[in-house]
mmCIF file of C-alpha atoms and ligand atoms in Angstrom:
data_model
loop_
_atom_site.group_PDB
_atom_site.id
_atom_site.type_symbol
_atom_site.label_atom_id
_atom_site.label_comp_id
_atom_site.label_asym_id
_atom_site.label_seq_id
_atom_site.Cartn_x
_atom_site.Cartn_y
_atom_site.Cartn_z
ATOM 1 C CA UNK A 821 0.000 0.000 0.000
ATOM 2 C CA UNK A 822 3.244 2.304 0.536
ATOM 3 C CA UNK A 823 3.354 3.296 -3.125
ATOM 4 C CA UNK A 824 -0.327 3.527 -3.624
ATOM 5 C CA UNK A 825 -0.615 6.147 -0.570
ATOM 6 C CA UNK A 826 2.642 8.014 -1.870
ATOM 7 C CA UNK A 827 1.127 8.256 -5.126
ATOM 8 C CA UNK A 828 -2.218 9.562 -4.096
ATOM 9 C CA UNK A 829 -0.871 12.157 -1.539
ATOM 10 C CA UNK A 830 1.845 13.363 -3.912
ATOM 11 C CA UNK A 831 -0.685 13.953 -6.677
ATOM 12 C CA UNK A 832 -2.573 16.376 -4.440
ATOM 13 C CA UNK A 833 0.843 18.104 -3.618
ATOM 14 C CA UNK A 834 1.197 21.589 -5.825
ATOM 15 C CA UNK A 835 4.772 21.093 -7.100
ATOM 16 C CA UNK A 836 6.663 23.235 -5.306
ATOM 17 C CA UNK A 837 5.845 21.469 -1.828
ATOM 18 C CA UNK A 838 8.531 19.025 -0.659
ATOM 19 C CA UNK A 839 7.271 15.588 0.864
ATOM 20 C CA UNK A 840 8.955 14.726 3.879
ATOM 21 C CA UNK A 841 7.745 10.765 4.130
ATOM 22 C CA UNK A 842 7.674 10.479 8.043
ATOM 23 C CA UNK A 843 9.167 7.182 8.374
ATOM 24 C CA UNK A 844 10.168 7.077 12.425
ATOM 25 C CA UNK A 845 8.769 3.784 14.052
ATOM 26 C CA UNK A 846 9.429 2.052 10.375
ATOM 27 C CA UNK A 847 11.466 -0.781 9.668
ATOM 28 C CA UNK A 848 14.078 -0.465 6.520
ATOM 29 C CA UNK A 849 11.629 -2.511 3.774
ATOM 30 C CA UNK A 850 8.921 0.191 4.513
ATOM 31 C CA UNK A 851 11.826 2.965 4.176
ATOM 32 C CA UNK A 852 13.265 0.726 0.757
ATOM 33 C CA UNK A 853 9.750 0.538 -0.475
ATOM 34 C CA UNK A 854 8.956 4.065 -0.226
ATOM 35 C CA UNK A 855 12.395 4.865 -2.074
ATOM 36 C CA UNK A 856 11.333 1.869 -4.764
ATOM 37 C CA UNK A 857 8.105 4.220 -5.750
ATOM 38 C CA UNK A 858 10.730 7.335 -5.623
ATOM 39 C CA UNK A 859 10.579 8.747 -2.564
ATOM 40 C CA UNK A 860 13.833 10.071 -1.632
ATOM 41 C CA UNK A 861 12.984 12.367 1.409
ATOM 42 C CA UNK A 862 12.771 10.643 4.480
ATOM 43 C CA UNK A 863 12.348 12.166 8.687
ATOM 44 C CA UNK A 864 12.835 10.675 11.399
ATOM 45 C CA UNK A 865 12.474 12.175 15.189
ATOM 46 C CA UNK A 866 15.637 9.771 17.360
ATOM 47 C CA UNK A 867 18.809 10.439 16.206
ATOM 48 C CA UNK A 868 19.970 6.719 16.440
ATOM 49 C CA UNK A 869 16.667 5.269 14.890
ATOM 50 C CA UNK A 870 17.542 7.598 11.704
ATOM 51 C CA UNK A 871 21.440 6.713 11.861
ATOM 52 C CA UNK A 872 20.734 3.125 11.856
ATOM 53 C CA UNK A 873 18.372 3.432 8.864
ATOM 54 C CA UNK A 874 21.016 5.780 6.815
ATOM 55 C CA UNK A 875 23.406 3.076 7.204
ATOM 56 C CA UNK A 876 21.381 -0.011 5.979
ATOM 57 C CA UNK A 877 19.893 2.109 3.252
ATOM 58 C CA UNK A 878 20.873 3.928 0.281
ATOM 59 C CA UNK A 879 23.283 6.950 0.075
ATOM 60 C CA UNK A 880 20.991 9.235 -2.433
ATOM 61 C CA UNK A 881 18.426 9.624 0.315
ATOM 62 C CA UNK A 882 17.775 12.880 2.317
ATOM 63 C CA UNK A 883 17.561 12.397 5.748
ATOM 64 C CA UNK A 884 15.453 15.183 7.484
ATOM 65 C CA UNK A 885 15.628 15.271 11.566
ATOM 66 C CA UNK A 886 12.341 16.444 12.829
ATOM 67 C CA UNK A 887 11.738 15.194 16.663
ATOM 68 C CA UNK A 888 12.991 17.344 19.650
ATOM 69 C CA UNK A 889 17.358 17.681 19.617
ATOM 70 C CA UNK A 890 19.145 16.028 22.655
ATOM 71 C CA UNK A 891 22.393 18.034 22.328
ATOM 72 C CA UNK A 892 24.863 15.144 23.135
ATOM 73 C CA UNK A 893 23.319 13.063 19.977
ATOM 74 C CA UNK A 894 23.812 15.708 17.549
ATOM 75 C CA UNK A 895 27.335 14.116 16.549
ATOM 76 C CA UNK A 896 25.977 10.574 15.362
ATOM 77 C CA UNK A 897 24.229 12.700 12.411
ATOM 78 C CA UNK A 898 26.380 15.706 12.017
ATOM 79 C CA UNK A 899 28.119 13.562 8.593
ATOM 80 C CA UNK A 900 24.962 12.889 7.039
ATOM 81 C CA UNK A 901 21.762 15.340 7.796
ATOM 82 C CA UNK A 902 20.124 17.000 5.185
ATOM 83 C CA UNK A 903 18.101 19.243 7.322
ATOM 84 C CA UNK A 904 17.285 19.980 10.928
ATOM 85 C CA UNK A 905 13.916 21.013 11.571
ATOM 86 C CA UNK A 906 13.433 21.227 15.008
ATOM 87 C CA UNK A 907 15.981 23.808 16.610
ATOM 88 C CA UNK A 908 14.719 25.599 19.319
ATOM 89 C CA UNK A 909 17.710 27.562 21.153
ATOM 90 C CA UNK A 910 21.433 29.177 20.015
ATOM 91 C CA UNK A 911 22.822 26.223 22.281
ATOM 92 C CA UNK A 912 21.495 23.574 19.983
ATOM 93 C CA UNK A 913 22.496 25.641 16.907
ATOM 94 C CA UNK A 914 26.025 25.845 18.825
ATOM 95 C CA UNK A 915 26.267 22.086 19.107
ATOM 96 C CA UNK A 916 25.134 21.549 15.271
ATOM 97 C CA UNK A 917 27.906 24.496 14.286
ATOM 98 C CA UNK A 918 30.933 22.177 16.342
ATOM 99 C CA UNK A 919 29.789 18.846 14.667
ATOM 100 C CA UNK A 920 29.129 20.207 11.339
ATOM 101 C CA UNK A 921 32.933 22.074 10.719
ATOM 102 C CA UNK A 922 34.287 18.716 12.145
ATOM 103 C CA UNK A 923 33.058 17.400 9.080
ATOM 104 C CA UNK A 924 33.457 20.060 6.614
ATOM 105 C CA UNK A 925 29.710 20.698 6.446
ATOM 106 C CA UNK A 926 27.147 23.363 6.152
ATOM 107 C CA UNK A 927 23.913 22.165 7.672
ATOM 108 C CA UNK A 928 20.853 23.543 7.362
ATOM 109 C CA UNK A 929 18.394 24.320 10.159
ATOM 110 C CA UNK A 930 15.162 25.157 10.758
ATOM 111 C CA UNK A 931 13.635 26.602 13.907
ATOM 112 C CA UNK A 932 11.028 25.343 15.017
ATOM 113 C CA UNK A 933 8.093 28.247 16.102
ATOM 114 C CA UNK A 934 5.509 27.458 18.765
ATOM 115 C CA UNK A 935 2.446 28.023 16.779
ATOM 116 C CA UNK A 936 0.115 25.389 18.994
ATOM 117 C CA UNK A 937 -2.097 26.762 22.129
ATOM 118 C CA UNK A 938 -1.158 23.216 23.704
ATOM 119 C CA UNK A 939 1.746 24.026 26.743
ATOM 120 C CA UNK A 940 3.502 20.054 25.344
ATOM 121 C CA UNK A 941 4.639 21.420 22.024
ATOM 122 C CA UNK A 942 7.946 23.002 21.986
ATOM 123 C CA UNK A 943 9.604 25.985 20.054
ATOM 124 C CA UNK A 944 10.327 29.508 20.087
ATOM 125 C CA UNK A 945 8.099 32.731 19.893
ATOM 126 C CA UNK A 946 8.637 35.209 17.434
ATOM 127 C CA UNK A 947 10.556 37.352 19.772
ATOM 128 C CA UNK A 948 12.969 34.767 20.580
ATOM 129 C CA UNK A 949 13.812 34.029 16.468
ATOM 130 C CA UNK A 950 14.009 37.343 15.721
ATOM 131 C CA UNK A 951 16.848 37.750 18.931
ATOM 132 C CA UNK A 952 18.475 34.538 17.492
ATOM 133 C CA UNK A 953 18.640 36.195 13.745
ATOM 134 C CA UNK A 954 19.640 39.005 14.281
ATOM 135 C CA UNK A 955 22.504 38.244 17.199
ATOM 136 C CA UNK A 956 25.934 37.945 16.890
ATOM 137 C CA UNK A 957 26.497 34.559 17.811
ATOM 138 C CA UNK A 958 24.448 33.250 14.378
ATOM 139 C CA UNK A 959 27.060 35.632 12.436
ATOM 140 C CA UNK A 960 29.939 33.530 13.372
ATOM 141 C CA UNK A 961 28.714 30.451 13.034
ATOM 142 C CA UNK A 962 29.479 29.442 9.547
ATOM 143 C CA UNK A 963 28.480 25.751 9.868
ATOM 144 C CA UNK A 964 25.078 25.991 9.899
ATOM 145 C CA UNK A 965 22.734 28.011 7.644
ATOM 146 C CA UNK A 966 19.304 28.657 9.030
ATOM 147 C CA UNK A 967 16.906 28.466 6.014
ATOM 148 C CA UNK A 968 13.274 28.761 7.342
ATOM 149 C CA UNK A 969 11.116 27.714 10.168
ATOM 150 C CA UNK A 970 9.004 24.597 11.313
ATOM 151 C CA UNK A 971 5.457 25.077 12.979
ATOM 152 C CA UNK A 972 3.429 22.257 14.186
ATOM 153 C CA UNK A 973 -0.015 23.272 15.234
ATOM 154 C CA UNK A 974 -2.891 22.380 17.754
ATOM 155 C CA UNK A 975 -3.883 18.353 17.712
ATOM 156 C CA UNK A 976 -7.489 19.465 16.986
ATOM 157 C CA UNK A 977 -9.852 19.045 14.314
ATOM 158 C CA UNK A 978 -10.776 22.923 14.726
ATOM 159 C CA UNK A 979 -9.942 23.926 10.844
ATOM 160 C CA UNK A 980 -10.431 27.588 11.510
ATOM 161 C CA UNK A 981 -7.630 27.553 14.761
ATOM 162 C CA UNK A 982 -5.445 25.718 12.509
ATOM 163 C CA UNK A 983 -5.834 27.852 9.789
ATOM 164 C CA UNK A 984 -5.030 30.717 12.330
ATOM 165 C CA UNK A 985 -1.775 29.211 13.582
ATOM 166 C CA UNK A 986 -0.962 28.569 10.252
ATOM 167 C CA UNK A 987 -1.573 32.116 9.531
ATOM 168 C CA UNK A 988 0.297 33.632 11.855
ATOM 169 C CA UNK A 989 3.477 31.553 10.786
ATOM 170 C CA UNK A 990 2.897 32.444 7.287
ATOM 171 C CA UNK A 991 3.115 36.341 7.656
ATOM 172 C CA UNK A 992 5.898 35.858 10.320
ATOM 173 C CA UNK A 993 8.084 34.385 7.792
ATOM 174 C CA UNK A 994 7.081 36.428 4.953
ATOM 175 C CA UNK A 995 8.233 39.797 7.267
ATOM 176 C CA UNK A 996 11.415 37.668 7.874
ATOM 177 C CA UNK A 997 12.201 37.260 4.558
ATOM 178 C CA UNK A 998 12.334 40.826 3.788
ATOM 179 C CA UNK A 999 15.232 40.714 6.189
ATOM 180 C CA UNK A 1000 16.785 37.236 5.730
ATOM 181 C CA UNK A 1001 16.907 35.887 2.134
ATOM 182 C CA UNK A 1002 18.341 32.891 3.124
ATOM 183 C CA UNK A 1003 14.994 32.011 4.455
ATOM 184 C CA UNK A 1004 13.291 29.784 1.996
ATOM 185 C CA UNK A 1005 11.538 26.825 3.776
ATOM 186 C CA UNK A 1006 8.339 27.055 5.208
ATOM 187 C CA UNK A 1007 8.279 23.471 7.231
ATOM 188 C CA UNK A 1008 4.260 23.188 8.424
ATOM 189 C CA UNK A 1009 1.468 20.291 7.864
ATOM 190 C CA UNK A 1010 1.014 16.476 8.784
ATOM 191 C CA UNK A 1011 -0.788 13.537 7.929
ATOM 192 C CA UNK A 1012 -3.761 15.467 9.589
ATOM 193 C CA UNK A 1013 -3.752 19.220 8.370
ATOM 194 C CA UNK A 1014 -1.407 19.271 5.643
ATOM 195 C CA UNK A 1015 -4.051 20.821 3.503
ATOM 196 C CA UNK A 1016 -4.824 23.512 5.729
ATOM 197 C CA UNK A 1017 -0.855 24.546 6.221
ATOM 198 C CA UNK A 1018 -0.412 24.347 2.037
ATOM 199 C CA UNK A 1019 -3.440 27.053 1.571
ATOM 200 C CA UNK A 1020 -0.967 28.912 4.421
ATOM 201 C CA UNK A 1021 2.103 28.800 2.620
ATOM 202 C CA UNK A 1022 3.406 25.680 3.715
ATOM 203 C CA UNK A 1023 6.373 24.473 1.080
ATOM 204 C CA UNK A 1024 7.296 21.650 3.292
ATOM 205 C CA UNK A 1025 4.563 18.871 5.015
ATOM 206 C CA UNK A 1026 5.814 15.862 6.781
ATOM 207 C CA UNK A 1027 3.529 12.571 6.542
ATOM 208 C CA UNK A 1028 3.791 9.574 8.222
ATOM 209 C CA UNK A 1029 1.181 7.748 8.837
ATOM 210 C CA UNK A 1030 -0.609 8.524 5.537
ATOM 211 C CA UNK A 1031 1.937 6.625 3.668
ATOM 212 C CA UNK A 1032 3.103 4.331 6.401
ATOM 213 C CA UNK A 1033 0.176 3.453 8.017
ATOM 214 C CA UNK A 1034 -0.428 3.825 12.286
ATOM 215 C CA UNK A 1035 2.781 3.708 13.882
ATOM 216 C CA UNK A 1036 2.667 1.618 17.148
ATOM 217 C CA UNK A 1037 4.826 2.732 19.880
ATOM 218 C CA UNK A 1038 5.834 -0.769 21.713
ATOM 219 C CA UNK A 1039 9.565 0.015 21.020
HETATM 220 C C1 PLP B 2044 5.410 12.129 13.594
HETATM 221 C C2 PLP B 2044 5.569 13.491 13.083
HETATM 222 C C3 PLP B 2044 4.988 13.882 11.871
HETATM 223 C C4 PLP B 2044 4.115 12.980 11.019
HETATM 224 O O1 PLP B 2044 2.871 12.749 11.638
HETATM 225 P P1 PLP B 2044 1.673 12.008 10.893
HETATM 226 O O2 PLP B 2044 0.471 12.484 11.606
HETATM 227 O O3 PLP B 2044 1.914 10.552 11.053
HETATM 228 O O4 PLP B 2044 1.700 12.416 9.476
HETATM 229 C C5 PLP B 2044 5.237 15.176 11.430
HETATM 230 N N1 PLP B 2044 5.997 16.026 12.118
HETATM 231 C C6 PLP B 2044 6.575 15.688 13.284
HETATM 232 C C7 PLP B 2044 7.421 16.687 13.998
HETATM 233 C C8 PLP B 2044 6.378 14.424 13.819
HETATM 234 O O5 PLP B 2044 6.960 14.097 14.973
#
């Protein structure tokens, strides 16, 4: 059914929308059938889980890191992320700037904004990203390159609140671009609401369980 779902959801995609295929929970022939149809953009949210699965799989894939950072795992990806979406303070990006220049590497970040009313979902406010943009610290860090922001909003089935969170991350990063052209990625929308966040800008959404099916969490 992997194929079938990828197929359907990535017809409904307008083309310049990236599809993150939310693979955490997985085993590798879910991952290897995914990349059979041609999926080639996987995320994962534990560091190990997604190291393990770049190893046994093949090298042309991009792995995206989208769970919560624990600083002191940050080195078992630093030689093969493709994009960090869920930075939420200068100490992570710190930790991703010392891992990356030990191997040569630029990588790209996104910071995650807390768009949800619900107190469990993390990220910054707007005040905080703007300090973090426009500080010196991010000036001389030249291993990392933040390129947009990742907003994950309310669990609810409430279309017009999720349209509003949505919203307000959409003109946030539209004012930040003016500023930041470097800014480019607009990370928003799940199995769930994905919809929604594309009508809001969203050039990013990252489905699992749409194209994997319902994870279980025994692990
Ligand atoms: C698990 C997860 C997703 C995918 O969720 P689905 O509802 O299965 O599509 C997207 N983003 C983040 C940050 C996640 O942890």
């Amino acid at each position: 059914m992997i194929k079938e779902n990828l197929e359907e959801i990535k017809n409904k995609l307008p083309q310049e929308v990236t599809l993150v295929a939310v693979s955490k929970t997985k085993p590798i022939r879910d991952i290897q059938e995914a990349y059979d149809a041609g999926q080639r953009v996987f995320g994962e949210n534990k560091i190990q889980e997604m190291a393990t699965k770049y190893d046994a799989l093949p090298k042309d894939i991009e792995w995206h890191m989208i769970g919560h950072l624990q600083r002191n795992k940050v080195k078992y990806m630093a030689h093969f992320v493709s994009l960090i979406h869920g930075v939420d303070s200068l100490k992570t990006l710190q930790e991703i700037n010392k891992q990356a220049k030990k191997h040569h590497r630029v990588i790209n970040c996104l910071l995650q904004v807390k768009i949800a009313t619900e107190e469990s979902k993390f990220g910054l406010s707007f005040e905080e990203i703007n300090n973090i943009l426009t500080s010196d610290e991010i000036k001389s860090m030249e291993n990392i390159s933040i390129v947009g922001f990742m907003g994950m909003a309310t669990f609810t089935d409430n279309e017009s609140q999720l349209l509003n969170e949505f919203s307000s991350l959409e003109n946030f990063f539209n004012e930040q671009k003016k500023h930041h052209k470097e800014l480019t990625v607009l990370s928003m929308g799940m199995s769930g609401d994905y919809k929604l966040a594309i009508k809001k800008g969203s050039n990013m959404v990252r489905i699992g369980s749409s194209i994997f099916g319902i994870r279980n969490y025994i692990a």
